[in-house]
Short mmCIF file of N, CA and C in Angstrom, two decimals:
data_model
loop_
_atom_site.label_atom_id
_atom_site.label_comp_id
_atom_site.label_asym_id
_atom_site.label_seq_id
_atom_site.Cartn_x
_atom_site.Cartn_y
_atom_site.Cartn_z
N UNK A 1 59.97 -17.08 96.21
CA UNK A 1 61.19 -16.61 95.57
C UNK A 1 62.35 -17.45 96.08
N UNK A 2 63.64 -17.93 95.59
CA UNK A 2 64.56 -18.64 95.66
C UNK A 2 65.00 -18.13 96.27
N UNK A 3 65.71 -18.93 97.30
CA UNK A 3 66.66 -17.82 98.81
C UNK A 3 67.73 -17.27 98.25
N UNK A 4 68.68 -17.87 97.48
CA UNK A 4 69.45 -17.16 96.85
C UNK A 4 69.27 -15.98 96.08
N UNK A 5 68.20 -15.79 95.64
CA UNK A 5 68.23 -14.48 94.89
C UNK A 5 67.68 -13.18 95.87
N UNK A 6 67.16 -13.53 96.88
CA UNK A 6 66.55 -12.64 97.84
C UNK A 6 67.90 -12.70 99.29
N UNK A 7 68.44 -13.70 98.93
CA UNK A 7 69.95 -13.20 100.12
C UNK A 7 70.95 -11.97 98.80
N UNK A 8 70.81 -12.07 97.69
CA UNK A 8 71.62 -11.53 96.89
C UNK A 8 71.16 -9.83 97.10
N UNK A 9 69.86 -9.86 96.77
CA UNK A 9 68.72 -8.40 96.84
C UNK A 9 69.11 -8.03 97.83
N UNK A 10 69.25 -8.74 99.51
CA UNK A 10 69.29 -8.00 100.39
C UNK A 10 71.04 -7.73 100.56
N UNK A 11 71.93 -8.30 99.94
CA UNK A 11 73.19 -7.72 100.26
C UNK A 11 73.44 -6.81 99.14
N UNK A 12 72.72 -6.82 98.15
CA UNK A 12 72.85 -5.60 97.02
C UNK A 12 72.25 -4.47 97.59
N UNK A 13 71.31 -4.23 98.18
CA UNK A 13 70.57 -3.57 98.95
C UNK A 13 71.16 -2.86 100.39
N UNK A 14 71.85 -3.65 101.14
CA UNK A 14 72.54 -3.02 101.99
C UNK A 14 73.90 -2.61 101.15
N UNK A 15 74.23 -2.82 100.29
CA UNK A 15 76.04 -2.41 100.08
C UNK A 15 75.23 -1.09 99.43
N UNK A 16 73.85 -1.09 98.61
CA UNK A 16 73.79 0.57 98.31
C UNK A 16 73.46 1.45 99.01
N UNK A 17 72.77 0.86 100.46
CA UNK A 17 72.57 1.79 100.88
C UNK A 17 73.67 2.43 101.86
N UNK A 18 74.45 1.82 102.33
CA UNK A 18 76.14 2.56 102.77
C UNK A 18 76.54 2.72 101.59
N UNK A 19 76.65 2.46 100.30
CA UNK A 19 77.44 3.51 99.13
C UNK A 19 77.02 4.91 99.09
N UNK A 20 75.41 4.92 99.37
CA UNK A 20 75.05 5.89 99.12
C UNK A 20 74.90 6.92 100.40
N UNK A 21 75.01 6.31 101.64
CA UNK A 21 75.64 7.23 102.68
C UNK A 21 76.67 7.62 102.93
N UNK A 22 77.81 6.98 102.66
CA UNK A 22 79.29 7.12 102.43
C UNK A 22 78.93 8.24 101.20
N UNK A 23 78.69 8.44 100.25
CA UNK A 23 78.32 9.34 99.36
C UNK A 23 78.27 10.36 99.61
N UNK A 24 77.00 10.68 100.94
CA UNK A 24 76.16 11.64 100.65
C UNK A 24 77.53 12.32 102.20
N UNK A 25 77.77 11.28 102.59
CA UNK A 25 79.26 12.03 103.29
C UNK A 25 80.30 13.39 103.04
N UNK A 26 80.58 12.28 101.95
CA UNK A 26 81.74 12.98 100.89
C UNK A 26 82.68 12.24 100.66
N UNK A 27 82.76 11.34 100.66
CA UNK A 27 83.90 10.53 100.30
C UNK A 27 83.73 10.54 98.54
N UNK A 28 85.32 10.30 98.24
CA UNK A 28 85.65 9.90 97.00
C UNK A 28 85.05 8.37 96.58
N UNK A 29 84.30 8.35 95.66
CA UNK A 29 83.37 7.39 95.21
C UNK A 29 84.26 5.83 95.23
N UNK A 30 85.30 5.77 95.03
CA UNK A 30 85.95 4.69 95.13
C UNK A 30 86.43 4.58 96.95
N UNK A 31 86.57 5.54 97.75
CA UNK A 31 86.49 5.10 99.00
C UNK A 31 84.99 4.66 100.05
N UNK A 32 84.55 5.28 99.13
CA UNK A 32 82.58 4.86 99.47
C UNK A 32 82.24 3.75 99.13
N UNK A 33 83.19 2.93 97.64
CA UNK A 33 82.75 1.73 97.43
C UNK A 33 83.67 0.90 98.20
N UNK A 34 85.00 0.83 98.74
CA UNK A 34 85.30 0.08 99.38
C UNK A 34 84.85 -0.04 100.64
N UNK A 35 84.31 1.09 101.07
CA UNK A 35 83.63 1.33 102.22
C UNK A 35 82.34 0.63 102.26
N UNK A 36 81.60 0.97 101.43
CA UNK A 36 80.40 0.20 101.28
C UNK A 36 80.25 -1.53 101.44
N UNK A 37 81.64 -1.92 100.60
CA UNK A 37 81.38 -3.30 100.85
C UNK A 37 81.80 -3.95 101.78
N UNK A 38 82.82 -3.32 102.78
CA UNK A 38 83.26 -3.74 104.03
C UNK A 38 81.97 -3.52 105.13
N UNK A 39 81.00 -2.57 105.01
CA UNK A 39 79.62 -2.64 105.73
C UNK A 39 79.01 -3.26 105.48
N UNK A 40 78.76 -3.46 104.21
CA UNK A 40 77.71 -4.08 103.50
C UNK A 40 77.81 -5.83 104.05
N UNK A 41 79.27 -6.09 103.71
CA UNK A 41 80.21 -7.77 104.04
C UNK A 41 79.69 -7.57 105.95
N UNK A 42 80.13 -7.13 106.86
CA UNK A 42 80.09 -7.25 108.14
C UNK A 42 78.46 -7.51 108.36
N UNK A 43 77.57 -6.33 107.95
CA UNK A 43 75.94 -6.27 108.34
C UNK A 43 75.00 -7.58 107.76
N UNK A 44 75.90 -7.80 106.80
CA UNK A 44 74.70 -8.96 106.24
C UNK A 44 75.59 -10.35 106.94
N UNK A 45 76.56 -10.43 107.26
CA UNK A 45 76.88 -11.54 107.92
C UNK A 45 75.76 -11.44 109.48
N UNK A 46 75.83 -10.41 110.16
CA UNK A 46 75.43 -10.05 111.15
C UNK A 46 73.98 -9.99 111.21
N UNK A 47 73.11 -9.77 110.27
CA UNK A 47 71.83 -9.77 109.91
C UNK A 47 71.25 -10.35 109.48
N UNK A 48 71.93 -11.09 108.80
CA UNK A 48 71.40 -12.51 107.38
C UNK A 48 71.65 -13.59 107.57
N UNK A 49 72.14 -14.10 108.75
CA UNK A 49 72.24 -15.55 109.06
C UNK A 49 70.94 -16.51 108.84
N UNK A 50 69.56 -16.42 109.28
CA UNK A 50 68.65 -17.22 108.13
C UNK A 50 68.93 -17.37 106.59
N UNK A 51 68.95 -16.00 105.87
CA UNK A 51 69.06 -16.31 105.19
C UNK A 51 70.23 -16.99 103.94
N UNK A 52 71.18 -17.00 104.69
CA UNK A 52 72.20 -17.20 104.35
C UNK A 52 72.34 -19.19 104.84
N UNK A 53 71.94 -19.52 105.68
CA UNK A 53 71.91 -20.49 105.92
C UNK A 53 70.62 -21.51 104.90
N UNK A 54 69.71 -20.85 104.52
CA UNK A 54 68.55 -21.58 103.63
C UNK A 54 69.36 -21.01 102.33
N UNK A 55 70.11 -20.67 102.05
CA UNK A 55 70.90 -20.69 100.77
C UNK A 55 71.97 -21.89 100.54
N UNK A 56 72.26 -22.15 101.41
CA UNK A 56 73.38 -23.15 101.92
C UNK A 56 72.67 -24.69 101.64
N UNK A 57 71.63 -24.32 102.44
CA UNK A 57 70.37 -25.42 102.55
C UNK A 57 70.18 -26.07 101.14
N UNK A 58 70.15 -25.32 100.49
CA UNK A 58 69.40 -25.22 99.23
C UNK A 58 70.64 -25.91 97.92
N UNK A 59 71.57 -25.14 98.79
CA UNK A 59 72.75 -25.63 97.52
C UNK A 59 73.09 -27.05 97.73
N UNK A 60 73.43 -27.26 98.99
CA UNK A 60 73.95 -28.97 99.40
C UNK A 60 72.92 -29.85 99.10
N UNK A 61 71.12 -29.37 98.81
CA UNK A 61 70.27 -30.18 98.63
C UNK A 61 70.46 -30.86 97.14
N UNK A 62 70.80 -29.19 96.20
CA UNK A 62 70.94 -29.76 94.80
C UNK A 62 71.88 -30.49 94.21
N UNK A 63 72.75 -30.30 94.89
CA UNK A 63 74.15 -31.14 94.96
C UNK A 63 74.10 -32.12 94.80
N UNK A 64 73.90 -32.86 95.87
CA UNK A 64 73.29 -34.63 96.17
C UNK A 64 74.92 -35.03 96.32
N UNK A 65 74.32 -36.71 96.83
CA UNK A 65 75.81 -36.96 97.45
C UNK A 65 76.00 -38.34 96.78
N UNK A 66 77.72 -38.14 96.43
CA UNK A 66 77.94 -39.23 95.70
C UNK A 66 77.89 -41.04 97.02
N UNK A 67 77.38 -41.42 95.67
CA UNK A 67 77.27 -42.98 96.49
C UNK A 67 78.17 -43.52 97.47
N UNK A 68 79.82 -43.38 96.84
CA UNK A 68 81.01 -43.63 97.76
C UNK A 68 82.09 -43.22 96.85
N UNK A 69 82.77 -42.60 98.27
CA UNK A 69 84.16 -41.69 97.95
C UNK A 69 85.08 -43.00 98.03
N UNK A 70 86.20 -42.33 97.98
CA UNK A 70 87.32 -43.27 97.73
C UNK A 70 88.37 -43.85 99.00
N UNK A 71 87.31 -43.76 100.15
CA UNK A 71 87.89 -44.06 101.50
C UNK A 71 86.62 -44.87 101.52
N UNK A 72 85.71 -45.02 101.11
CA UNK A 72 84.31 -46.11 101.46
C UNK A 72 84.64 -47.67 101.47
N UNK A 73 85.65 -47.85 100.36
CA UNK A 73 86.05 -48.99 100.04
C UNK A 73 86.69 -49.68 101.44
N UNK A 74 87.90 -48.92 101.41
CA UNK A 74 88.60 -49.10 103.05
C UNK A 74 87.62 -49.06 103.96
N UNK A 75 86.68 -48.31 104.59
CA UNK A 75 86.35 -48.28 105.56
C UNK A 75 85.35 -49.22 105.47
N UNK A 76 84.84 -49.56 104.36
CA UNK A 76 84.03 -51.07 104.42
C UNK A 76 84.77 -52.08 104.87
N UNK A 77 85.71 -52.24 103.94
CA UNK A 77 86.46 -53.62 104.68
C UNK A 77 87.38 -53.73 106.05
N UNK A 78 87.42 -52.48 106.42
CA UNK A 78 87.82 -52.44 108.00
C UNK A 78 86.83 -53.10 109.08
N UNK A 79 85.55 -52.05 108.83
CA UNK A 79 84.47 -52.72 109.87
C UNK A 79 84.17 -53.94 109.11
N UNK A 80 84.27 -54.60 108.03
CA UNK A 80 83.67 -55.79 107.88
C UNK A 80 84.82 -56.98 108.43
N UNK A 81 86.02 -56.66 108.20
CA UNK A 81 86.88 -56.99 108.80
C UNK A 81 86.82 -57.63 111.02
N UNK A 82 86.41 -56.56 111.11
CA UNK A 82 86.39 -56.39 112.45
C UNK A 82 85.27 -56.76 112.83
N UNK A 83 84.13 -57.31 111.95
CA UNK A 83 82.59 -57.42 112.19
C UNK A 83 82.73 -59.23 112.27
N UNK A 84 83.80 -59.94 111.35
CA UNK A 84 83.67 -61.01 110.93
C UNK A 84 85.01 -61.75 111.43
N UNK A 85 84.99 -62.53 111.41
CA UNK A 85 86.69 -63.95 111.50
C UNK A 85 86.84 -64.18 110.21
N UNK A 86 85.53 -64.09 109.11
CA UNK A 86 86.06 -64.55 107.54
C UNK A 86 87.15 -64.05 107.43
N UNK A 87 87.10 -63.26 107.42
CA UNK A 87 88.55 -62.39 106.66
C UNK A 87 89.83 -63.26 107.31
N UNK A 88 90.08 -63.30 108.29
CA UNK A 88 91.03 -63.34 108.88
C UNK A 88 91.37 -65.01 109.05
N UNK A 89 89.93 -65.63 108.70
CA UNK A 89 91.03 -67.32 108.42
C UNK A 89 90.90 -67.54 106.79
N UNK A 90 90.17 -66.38 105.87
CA UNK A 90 91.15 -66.64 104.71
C UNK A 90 92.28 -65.96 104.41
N UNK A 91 92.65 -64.61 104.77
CA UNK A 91 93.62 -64.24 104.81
C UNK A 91 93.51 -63.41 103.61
N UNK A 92 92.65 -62.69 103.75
CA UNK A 92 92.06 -61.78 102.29
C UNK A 92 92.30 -60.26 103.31
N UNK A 93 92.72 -59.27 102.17
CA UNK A 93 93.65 -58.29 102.57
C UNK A 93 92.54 -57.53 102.92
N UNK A 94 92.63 -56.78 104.18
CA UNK A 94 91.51 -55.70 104.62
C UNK A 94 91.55 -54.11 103.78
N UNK A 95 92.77 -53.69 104.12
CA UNK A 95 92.62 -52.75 103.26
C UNK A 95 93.12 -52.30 101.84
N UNK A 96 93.50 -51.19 101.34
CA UNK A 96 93.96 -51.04 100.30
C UNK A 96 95.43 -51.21 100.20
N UNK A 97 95.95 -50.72 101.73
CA UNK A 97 97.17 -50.44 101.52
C UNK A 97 98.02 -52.31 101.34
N UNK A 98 96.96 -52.92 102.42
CA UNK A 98 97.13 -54.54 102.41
C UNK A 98 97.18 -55.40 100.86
N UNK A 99 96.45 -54.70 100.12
CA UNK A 99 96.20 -55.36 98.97
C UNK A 99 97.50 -55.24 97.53
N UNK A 100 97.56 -53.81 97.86
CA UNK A 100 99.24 -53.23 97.10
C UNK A 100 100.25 -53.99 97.38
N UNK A 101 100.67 -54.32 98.80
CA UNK A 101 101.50 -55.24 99.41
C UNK A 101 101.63 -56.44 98.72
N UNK A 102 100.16 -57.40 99.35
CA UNK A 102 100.29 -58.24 98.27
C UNK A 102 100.44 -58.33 97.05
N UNK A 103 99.83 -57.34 95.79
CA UNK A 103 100.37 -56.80 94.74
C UNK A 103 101.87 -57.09 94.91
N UNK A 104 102.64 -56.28 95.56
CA UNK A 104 104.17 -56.26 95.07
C UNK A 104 104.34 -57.38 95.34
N UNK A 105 104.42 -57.92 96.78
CA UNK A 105 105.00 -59.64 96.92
C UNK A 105 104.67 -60.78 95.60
N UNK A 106 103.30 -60.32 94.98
CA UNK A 106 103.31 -61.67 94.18
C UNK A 106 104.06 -61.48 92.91
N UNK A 107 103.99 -59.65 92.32
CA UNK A 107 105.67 -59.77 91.37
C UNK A 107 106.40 -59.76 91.78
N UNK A 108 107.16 -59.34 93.00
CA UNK A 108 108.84 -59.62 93.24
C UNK A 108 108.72 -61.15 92.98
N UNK A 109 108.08 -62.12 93.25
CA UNK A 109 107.86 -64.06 93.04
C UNK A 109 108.49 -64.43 91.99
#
């Protein structure tokens, strides 16, 4: 069974069963349900950490990760920068912010 649907069962499962003790209390059904889910929220944090974590597991797996964000660029040419002398006896801009620069200098020209 998919962890997510069996972390869901077991916090549906605990919020009824404090609804339904708060219930059998006497509380007014709308203070039993806020009640319920403030137990329900605390116990399954407190109880469900496996499963709550192989849900997690599961989501970041399907996710997948993009190839490169928009700091990859920069941080490539930093360490390649710093890896090499090329850069620095042609005089080719390391980062982004280097490259805008040159941008403006060659229209103000």
């Amino acid at each position: 069974m998919k962890a997510w649907l069996v972390y869901t069962l077991a916090r549906l499962g605990i919020f009824a069963a404090a609804l339904a003790v708060l219930l059998v209390i006497g509380l007014k059904w709308y203070w039993a349900a806020i009640g319920a889910a403030l137990i329900g929220l605390l116990v399954s944090y407190i109880a469900l950490p496996g499963l709550r974590g192989r849900v997690t597991s599961s989501i970041a797996e399907r996710r997948g990760r993009p190839e490169h964000d928009a700091d990859s660029d920069f941080e490539d040419d930093f360490v390649d920068a710093a890896d090499t002398d090329a850069t620095a006896a042609t005089d080719q801009p390391v980062s982004d912010a280097d490259r805008h620069r040159g941008r403006r200098e060659h229209d103000a020209e």
